[in-house]
Structures are given as structure tokens and as C-alpha cells.
PDB file of C-alpha atoms in Angstrom:
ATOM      1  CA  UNK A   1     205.480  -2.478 -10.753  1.00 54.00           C
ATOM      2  CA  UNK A   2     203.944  -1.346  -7.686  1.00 54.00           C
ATOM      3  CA  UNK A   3     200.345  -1.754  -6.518  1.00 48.00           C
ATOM      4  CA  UNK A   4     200.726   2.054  -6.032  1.00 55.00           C
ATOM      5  CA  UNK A   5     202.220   3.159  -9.074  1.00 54.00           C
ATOM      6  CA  UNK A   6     199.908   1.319 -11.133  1.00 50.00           C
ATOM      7  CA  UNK A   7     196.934   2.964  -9.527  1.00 52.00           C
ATOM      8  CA  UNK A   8     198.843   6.427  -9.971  1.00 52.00           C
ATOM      9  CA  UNK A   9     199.618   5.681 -13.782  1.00 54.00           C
ATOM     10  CA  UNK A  10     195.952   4.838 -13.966  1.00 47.00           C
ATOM     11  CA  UNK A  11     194.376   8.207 -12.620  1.00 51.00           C
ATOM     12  CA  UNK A  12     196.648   9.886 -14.951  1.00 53.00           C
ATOM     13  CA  UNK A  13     195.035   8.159 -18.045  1.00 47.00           C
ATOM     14  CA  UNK A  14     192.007   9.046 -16.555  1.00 52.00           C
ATOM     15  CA  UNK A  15     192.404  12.632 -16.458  1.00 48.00           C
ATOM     16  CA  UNK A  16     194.317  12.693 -19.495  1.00 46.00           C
ATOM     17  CA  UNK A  17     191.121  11.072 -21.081  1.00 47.00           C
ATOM     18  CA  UNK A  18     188.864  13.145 -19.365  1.00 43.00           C
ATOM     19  CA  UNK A  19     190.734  16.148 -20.474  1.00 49.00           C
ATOM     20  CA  UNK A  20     190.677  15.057 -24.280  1.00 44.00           C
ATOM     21  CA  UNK A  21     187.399  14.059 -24.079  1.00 45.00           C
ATOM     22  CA  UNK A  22     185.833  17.161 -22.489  1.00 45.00           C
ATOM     23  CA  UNK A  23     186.163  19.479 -25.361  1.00 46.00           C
ATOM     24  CA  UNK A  24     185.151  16.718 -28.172  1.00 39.00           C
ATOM     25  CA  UNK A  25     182.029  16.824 -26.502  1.00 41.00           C
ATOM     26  CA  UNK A  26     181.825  20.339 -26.208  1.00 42.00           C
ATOM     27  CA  UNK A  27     181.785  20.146 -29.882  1.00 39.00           C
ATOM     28  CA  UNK A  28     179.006  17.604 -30.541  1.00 40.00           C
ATOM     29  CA  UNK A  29     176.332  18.738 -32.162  1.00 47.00           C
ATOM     30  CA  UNK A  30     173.896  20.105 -29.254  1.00 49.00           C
ATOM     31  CA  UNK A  31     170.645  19.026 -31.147  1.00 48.00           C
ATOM     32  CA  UNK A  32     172.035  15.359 -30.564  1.00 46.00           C
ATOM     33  CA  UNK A  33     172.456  15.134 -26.981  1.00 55.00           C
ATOM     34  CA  UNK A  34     170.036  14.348 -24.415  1.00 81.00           C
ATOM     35  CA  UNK A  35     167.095  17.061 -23.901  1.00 92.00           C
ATOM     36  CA  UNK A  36     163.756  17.307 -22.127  1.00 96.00           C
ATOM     37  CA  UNK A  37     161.012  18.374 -23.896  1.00 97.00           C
ATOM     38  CA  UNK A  38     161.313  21.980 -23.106  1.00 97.00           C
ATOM     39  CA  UNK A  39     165.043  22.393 -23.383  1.00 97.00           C
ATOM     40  CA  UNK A  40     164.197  20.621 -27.379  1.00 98.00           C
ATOM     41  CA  UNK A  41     161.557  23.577 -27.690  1.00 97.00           C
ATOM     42  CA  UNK A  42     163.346  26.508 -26.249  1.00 97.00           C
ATOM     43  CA  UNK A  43     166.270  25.600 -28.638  1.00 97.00           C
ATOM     44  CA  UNK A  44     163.563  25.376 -31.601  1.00 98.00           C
ATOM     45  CA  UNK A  45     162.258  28.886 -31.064  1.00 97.00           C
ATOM     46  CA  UNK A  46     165.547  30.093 -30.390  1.00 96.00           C
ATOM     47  CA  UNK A  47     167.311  29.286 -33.833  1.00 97.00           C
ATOM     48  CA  UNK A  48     164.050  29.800 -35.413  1.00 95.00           C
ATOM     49  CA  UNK A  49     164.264  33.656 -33.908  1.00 95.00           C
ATOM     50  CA  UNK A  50     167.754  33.956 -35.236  1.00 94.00           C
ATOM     51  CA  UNK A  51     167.013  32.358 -38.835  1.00 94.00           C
ATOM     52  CA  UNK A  52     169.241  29.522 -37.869  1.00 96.00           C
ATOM     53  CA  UNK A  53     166.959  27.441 -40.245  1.00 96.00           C
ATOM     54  CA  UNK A  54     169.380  23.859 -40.300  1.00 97.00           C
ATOM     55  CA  UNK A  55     170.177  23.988 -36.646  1.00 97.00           C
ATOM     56  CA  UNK A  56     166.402  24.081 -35.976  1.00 97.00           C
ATOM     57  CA  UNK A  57     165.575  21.416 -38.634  1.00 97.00           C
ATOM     58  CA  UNK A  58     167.915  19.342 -36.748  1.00 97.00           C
ATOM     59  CA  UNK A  59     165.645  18.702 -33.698  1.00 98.00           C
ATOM     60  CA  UNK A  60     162.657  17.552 -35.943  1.00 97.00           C
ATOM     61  CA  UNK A  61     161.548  14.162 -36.642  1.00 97.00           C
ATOM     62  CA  UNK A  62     162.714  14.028 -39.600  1.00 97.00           C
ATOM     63  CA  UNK A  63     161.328  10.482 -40.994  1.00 96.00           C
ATOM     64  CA  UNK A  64     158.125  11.883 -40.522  1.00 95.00           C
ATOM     65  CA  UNK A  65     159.079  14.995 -42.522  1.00 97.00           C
ATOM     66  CA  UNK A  66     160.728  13.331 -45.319  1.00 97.00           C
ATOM     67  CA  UNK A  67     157.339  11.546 -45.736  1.00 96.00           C
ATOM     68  CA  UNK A  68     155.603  14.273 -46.080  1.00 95.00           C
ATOM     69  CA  UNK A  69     158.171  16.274 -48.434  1.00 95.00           C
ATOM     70  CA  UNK A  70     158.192  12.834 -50.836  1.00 94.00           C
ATOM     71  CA  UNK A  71     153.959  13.567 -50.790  1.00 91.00           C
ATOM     72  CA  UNK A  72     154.904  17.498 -51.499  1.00 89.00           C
ATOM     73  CA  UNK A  73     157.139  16.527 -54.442  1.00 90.00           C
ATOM     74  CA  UNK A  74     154.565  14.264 -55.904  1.00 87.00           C
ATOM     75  CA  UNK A  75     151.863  16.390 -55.745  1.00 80.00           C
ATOM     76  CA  UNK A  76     153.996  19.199 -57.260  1.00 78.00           C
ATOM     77  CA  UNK A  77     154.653  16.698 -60.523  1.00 79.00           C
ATOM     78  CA  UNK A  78     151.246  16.076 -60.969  1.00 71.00           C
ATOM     79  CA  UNK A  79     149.740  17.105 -64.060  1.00 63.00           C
ATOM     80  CA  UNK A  80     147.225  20.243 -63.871  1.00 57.00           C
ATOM     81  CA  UNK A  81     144.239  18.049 -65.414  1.00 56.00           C
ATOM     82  CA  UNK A  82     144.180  15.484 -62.286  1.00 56.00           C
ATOM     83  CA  UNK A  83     143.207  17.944 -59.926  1.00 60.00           C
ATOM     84  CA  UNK A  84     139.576  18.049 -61.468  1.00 69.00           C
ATOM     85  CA  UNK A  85     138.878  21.748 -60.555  1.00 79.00           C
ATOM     86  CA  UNK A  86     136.397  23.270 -63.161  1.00 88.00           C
ATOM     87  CA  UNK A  87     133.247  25.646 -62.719  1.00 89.00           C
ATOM     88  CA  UNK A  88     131.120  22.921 -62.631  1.00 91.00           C
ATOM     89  CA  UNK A  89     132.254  21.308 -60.025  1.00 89.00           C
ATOM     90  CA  UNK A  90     132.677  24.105 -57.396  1.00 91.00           C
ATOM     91  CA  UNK A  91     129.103  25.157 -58.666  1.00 92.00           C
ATOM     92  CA  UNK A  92     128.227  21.329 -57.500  1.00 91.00           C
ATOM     93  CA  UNK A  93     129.296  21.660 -54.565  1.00 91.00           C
ATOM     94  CA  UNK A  94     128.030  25.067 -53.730  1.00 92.00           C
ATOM     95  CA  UNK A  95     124.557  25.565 -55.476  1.00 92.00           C
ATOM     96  CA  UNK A  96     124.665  29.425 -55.058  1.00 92.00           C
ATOM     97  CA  UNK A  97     127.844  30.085 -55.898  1.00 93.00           C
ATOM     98  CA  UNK A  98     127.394  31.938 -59.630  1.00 93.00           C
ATOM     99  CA  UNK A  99     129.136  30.631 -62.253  1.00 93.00           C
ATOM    100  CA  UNK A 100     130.993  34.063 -63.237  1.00 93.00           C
ATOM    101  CA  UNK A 101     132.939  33.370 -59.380  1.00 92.00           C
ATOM    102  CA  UNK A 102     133.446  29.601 -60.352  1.00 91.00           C
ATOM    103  CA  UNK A 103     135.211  30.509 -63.096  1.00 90.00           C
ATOM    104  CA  UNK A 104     137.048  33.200 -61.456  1.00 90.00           C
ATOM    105  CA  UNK A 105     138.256  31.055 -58.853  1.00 87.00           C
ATOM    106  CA  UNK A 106     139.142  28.139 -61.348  1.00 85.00           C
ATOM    107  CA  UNK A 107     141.338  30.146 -63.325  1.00 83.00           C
ATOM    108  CA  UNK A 108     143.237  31.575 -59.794  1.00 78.00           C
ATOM    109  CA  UNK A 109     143.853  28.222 -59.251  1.00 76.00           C
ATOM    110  CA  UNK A 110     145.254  27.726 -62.621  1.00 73.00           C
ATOM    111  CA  UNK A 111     147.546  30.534 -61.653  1.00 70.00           C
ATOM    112  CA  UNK A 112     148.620  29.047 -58.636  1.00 64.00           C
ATOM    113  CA  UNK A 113     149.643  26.091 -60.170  1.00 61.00           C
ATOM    114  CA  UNK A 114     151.480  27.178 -63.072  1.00 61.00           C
ATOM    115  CA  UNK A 115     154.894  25.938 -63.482  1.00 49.00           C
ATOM    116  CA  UNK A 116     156.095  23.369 -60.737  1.00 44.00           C
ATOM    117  CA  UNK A 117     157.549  25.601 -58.681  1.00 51.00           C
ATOM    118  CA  UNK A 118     154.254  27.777 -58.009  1.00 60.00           C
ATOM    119  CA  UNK A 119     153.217  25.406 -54.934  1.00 68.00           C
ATOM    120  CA  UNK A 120     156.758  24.656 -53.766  1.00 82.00           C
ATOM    121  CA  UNK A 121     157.842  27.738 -52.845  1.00 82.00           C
ATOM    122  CA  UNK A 122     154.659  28.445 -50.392  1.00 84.00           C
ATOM    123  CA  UNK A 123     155.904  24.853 -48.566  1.00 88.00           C
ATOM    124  CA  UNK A 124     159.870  25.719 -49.377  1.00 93.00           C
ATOM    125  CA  UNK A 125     161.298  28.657 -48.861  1.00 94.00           C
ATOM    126  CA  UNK A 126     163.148  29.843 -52.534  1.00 91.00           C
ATOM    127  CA  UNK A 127     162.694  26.710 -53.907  1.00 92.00           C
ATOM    128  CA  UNK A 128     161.509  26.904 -57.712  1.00 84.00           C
ATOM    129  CA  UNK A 129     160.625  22.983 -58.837  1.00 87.00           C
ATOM    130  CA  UNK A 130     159.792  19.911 -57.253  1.00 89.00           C
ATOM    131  CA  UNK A 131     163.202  18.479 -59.021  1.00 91.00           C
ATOM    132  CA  UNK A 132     165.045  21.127 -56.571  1.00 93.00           C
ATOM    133  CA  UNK A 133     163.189  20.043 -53.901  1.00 94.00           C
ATOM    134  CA  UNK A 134     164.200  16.366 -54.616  1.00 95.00           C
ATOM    135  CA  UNK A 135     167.851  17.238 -54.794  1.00 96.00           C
ATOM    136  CA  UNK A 136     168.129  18.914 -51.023  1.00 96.00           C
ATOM    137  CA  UNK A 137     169.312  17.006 -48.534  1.00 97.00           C
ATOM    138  CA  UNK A 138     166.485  15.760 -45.685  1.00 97.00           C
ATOM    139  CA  UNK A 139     168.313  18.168 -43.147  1.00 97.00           C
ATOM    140  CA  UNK A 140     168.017  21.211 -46.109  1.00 98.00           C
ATOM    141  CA  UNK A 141     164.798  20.337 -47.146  1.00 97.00           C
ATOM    142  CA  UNK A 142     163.082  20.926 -43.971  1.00 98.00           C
ATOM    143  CA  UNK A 143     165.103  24.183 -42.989  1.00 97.00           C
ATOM    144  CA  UNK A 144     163.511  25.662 -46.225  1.00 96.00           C
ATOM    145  CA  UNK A 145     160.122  24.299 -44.685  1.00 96.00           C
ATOM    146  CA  UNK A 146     160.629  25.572 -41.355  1.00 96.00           C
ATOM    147  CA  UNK A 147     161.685  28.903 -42.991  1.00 95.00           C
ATOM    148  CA  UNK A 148     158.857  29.207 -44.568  1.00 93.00           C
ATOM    149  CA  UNK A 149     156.494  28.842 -41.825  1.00 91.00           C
ATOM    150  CA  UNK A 150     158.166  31.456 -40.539  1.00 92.00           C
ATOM    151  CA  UNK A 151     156.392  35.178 -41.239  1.00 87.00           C
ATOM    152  CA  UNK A 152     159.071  37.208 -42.435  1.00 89.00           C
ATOM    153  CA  UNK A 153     159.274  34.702 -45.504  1.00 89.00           C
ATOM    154  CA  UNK A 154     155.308  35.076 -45.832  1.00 86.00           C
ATOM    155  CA  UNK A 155     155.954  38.566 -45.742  1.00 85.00           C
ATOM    156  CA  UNK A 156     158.923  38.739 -48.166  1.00 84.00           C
ATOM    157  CA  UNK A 157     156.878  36.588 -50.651  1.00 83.00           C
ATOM    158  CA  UNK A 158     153.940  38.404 -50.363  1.00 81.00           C
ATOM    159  CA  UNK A 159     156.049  41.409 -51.415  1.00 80.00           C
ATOM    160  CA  UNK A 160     157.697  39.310 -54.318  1.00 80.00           C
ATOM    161  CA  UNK A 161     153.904  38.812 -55.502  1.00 74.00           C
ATOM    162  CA  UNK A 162     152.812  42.469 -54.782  1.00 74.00           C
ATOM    163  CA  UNK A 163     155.550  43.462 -57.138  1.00 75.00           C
ATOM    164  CA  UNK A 164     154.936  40.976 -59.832  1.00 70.00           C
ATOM    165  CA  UNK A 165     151.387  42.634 -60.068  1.00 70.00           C
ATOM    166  CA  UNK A 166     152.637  45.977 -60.197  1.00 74.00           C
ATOM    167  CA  UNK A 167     151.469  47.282 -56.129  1.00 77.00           C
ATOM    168  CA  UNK A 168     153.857  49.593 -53.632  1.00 70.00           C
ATOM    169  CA  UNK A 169     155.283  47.257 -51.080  1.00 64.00           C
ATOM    170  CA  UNK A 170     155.279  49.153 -48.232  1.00 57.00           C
ATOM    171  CA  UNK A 171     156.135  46.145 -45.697  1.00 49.00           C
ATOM    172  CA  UNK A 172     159.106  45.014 -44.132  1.00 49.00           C
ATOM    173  CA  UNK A 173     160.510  42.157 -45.848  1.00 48.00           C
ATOM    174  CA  UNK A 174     162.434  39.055 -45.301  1.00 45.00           C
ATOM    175  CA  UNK A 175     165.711  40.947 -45.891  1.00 48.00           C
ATOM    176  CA  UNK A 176     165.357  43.176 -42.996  1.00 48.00           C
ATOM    177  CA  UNK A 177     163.109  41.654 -40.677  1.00 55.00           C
ATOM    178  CA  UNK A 178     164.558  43.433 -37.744  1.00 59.00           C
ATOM    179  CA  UNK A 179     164.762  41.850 -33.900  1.00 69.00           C
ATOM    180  CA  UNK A 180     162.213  38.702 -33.347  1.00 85.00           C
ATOM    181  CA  UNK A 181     161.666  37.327 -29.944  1.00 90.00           C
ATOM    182  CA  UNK A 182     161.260  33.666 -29.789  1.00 94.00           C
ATOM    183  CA  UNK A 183     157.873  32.052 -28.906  1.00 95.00           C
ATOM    184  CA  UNK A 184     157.357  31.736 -25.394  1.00 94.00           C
ATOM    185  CA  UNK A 185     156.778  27.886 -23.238  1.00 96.00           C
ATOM    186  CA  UNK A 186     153.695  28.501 -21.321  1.00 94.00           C
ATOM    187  CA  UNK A 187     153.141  24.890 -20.638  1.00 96.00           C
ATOM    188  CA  UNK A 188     154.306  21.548 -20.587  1.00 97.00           C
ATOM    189  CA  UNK A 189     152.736  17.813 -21.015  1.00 97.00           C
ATOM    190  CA  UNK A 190     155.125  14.843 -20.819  1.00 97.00           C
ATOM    191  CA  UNK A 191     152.796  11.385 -21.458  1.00 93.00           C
ATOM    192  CA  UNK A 192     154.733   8.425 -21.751  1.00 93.00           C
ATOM    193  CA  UNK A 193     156.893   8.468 -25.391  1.00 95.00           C
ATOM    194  CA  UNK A 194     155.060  11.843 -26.172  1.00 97.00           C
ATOM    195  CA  UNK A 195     155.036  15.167 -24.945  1.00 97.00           C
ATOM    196  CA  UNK A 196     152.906  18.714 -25.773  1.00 97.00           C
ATOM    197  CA  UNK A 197     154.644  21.975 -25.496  1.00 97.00           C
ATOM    198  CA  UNK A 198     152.202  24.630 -25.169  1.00 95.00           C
ATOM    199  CA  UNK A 199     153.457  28.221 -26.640  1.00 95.00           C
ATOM    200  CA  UNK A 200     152.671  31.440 -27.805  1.00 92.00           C
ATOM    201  CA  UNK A 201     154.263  33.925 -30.106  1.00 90.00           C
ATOM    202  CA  UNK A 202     155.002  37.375 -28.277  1.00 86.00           C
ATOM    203  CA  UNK A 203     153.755  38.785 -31.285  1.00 81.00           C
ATOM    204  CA  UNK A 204     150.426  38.349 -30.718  1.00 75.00           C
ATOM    205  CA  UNK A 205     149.967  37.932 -26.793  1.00 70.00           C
ATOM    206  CA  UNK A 206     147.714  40.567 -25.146  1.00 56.00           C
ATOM    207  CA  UNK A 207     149.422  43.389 -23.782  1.00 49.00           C
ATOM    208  CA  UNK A 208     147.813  46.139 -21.511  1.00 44.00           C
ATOM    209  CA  UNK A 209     144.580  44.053 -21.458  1.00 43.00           C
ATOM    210  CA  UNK A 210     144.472  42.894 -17.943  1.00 45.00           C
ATOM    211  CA  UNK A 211     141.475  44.309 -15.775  1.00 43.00           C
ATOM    212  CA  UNK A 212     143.826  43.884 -13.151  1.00 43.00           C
ATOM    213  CA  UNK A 213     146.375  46.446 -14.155  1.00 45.00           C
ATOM    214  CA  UNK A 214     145.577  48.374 -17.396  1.00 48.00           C
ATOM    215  CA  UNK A 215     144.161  51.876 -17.190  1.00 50.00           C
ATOM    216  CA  UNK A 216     142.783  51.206 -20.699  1.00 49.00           C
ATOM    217  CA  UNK A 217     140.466  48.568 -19.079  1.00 48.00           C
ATOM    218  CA  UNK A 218     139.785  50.223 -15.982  1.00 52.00           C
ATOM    219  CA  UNK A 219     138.389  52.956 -18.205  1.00 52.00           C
ATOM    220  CA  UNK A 220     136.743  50.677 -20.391  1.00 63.00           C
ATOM    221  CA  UNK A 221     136.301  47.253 -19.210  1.00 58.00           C
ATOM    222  CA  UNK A 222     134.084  46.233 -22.447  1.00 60.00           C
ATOM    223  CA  UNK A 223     136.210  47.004 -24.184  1.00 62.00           C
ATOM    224  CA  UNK A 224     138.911  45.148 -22.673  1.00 63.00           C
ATOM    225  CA  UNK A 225     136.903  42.192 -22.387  1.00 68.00           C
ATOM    226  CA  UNK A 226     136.390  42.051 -25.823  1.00 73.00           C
ATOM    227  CA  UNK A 227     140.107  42.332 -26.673  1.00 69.00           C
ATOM    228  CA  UNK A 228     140.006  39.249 -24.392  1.00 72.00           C
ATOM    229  CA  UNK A 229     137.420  37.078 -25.758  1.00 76.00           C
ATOM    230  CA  UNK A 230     139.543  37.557 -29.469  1.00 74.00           C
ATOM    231  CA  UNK A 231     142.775  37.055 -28.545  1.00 73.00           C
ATOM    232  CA  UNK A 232     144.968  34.660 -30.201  1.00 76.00           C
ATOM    233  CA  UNK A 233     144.790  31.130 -28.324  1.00 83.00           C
ATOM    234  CA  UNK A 234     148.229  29.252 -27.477  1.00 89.00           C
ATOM    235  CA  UNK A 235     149.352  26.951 -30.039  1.00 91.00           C
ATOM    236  CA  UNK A 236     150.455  23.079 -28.958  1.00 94.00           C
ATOM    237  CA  UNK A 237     153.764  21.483 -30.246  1.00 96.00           C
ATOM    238  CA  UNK A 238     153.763  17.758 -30.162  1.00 96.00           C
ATOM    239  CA  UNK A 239     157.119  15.381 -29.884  1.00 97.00           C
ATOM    240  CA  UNK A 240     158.134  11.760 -29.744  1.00 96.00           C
ATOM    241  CA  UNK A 241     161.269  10.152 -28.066  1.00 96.00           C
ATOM    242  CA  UNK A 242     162.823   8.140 -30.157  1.00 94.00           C
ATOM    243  CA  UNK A 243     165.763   6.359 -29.173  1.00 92.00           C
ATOM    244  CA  UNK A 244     166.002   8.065 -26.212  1.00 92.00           C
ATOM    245  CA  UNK A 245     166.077  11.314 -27.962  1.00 95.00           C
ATOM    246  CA  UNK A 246     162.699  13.960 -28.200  1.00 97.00           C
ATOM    247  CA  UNK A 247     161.940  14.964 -31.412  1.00 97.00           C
ATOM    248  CA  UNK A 248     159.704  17.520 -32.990  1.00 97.00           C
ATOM    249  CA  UNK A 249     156.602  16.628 -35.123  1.00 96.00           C
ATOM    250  CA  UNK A 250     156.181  19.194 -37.958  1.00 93.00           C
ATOM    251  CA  UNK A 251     152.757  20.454 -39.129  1.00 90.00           C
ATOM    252  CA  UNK A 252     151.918  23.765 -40.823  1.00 84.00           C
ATOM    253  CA  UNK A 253     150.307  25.091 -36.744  1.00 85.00           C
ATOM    254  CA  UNK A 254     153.927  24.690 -35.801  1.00 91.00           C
ATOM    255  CA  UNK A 255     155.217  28.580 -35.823  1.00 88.00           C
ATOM    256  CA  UNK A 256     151.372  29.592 -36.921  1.00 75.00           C
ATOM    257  CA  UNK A 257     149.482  31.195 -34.540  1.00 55.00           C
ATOM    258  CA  UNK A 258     146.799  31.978 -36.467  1.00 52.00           C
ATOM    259  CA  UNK A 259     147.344  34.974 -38.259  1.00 53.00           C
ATOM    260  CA  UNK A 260     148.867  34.532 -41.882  1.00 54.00           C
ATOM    261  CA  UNK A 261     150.072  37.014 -44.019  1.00 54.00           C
ATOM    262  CA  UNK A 262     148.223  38.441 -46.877  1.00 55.00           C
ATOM    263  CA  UNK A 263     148.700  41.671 -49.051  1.00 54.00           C
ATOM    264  CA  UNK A 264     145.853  43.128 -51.350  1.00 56.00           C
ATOM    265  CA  UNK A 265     145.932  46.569 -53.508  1.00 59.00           C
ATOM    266  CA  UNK A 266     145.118  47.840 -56.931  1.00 56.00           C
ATOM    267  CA  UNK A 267     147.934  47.273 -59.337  1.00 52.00           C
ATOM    268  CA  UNK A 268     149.807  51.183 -60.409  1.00 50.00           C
ATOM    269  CA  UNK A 269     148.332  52.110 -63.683  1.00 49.00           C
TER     270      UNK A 269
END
């Protein structure tokens, strides 16, 4: 065999390769090939937006989130008693606080806790024991977290408990939560092995606010300034590279931006 044949037979293995090769890696998983910080973010927020709950849990850290979900799960199991909340002690600690509202608040707590599956399913979206919890894979286990960070479960469950005390819901819920936007990268911080991805959700960014350009404010700059001074700070992401690979550190400020969901009315007689 020729010198040049043997070159020719080679480049055709080499695009043959090539060519087989292209689409397998087409297929790999995106979450596992190599990002930057922001690209790891904007994918976040963008399967978080379109309740793509596993593909989003798939670009956390998820040692660090199986550590906490073994803490969740053991706190869950715990018996009532060993949380030591009574009247007395809240009195303790708050001398002024009478002890008709201790008691008040103690039994709410006993409420909350009730069954195993009363604190789980604030952490876990739709999950109803600590022993369900247990049985999810890692990757499942933290798309129900991340899911339940999100508001349009907090909203959904806060309609679940209107209805369990008898109120009108009135709110969208989870099943219908319409068009989201995803959070928006304002900023980026890349230190060594760790990196800070500042955000905000469009939800609650000021809009028509700017002296600059709004007639509101132009009308009424005390207004406007005021609407300034309150408005909803950015919140901060953090991730580590870990094998060459950034990944997301969970925390309950990771979708937050501080404004939780809460519904209060007077039960139908």
C-alpha cells in the first residue's frame, strides 16, 4: 500500500468518525458539557421558567443538596416532643409576649407539624412523608425542591390550604400559571473555583420608575423616589467548579426574591 492511499484511507475514517460522532454529541446531555458561569445560570432560569424541574436540578451541586435533603428527612422523622416548643418557653424568651399568644402560636406549630408530610411538602413539591422523600432519586428529589421554590407552587399550595379552611381562592394556581419570564443576569463574579451570578426576577424589577424617563416621576418625583428606595434588591447565586464543571449551590434565596406568598381570609360560614 501506498504512502498516498494510506493517508487517503485515513481521512476517510476521520470523517466517517467525525460524522458518527457529531450527532452522539448532539445528544449528550447539555447540563454535562462545559459551561461558564452564566451560560450554567441562563439555562437554570430558563428550565425553571418552563417547569422543566429535572433538567434544572441537573446543573446543581448535587452532593451538597443530598446533604441537606438527608438533614430534611431527619428532621421530618423526628418526634413532635423533641422540638421543645411550649408557652413557657416562647414566654421565656419574649417577656411580653402574653401567654394566651404563646399558646396560640404553640398549638399552630402543632398544626404544622402534624403528620410527616406537613413540613415536606413546603421543602418538596407534592411530596407527603419523609419515607417518599427517601425513595426519590437525588436528581428527583431536588426537582421537587427547586419546584417548590418556585411561586406558582407557593401559590398553588397556598390555595390547597385556603380550601382546606373553607376560603374562595381567587388566585391563579400552579395548574395554570400562565407565561413566566426567566430571571434576568445583571451581573457576573468569577473568583478562582467560585463564581456569583447576580439576578433579578422580572417580576418584581421597577418599571416606569426612572426620573429619567417616566412621566409618573416627572410629575411626582417623591413619589418615585420612594418606589426606589423599596424596591426589591438583586438576589446573588453562588457556584463551584468541580471537575471542571460549574455547579449551582442551592439555598432557599435561590429563586426568592423576597416576596413569599401568603393567603389570609375568614373561612365561609
Amino acid at each position: 500500500m501506498s504512502l498516498r492511499s494510506a493517508r487517503g484511507r485515513w481521512a476517510g475514517l476521520r470523517c466517517l468518525c467525525l460524522s458518527v460522532a457529531a450527532p452522539i454529541l448532539a445528544a449528550f446531555p447539555a447540563d454535562a458539557q462545559a459551561r461558564t458561569p452564566r451560560q450554567v445560570a441562563e439555562a437554570f432560569f430558563s428550565n425553571v421558567a418552563e417547569g422543566r424541574w429535572n433538567a434544572a436540578a441537573g446543573l446543581l451541586d448535587l452532593d451538597s443538596f443530598d446533604a441537606y435533603r438527608k438533614s430534611v428527612i431527619a428532621s421530618s422523622r423526628k418526634p413532635q416532643a423533641e422540638y421543645g416548643i411550649t408557652a413557657e418557653r416562647l414566654m421565656r424568651d419574649d417577656p411580653k409576649m402574653p401567654r394566651a399568644v404563646a399558646e396560640y402560636r404553640v398549638k399552630e406549630f402543632e398544626e404544622a407539624v402534624k403528620g410527616t408530610g406537613q413540613l415536606t411538602r413546603y421543602e418538596f413539591a407534592r411530596i407527603s412523608s419523609p419515607d417518599s422523600l427517601a425513595a426519590l432519586t437525588v436528581t428527583d428529589a431536588a426537582a421537587r425542591w427547586i419546584e417548590a421554590q418556585d411561586f406558582r407552587y407557593q401559590v398553588w399550595l397556598a390555595d390547597k390550604n385556603s380550601v382546606a379552611r373553607g376560603c374562595p381562592v381567587t388566585a391563579a394556581s400552579a395548574d395554570s400559571p400562565g407565561k413566566v419570564q426567566p430571571h434576568r443576569i445583571v451581573g457576573v463574579v468569577v473568583a478562582d473555583s467560585t463564581a456569583y451570578i447576580v439576578h433579578t426576577d422580572p417580576r418584581h424589577e421597577m418599571t416606569g420608575t426612572d426620573p429619567r424617563s417616566s412621566n409618573e416621576a416627572k410629575m411626582d418625583p417623591v413619589s418615585s423616589g420612594l418606589a426606589q428606595w423599596y424596591a426589591a434588591s438583586p438576589s446573588v447565586m453562588r457556584l463551584r467548579r468541580v471537575n471542571g464543571s460549574w455547579l449551582i449551590i442551592g439555598g432557599h434565596a435561590l429563586l426568592s426574591s423576597g416576596f413569599g406568598v401568603m393567603v389570609s381570609c375568614d373561612p365561609t360560614p
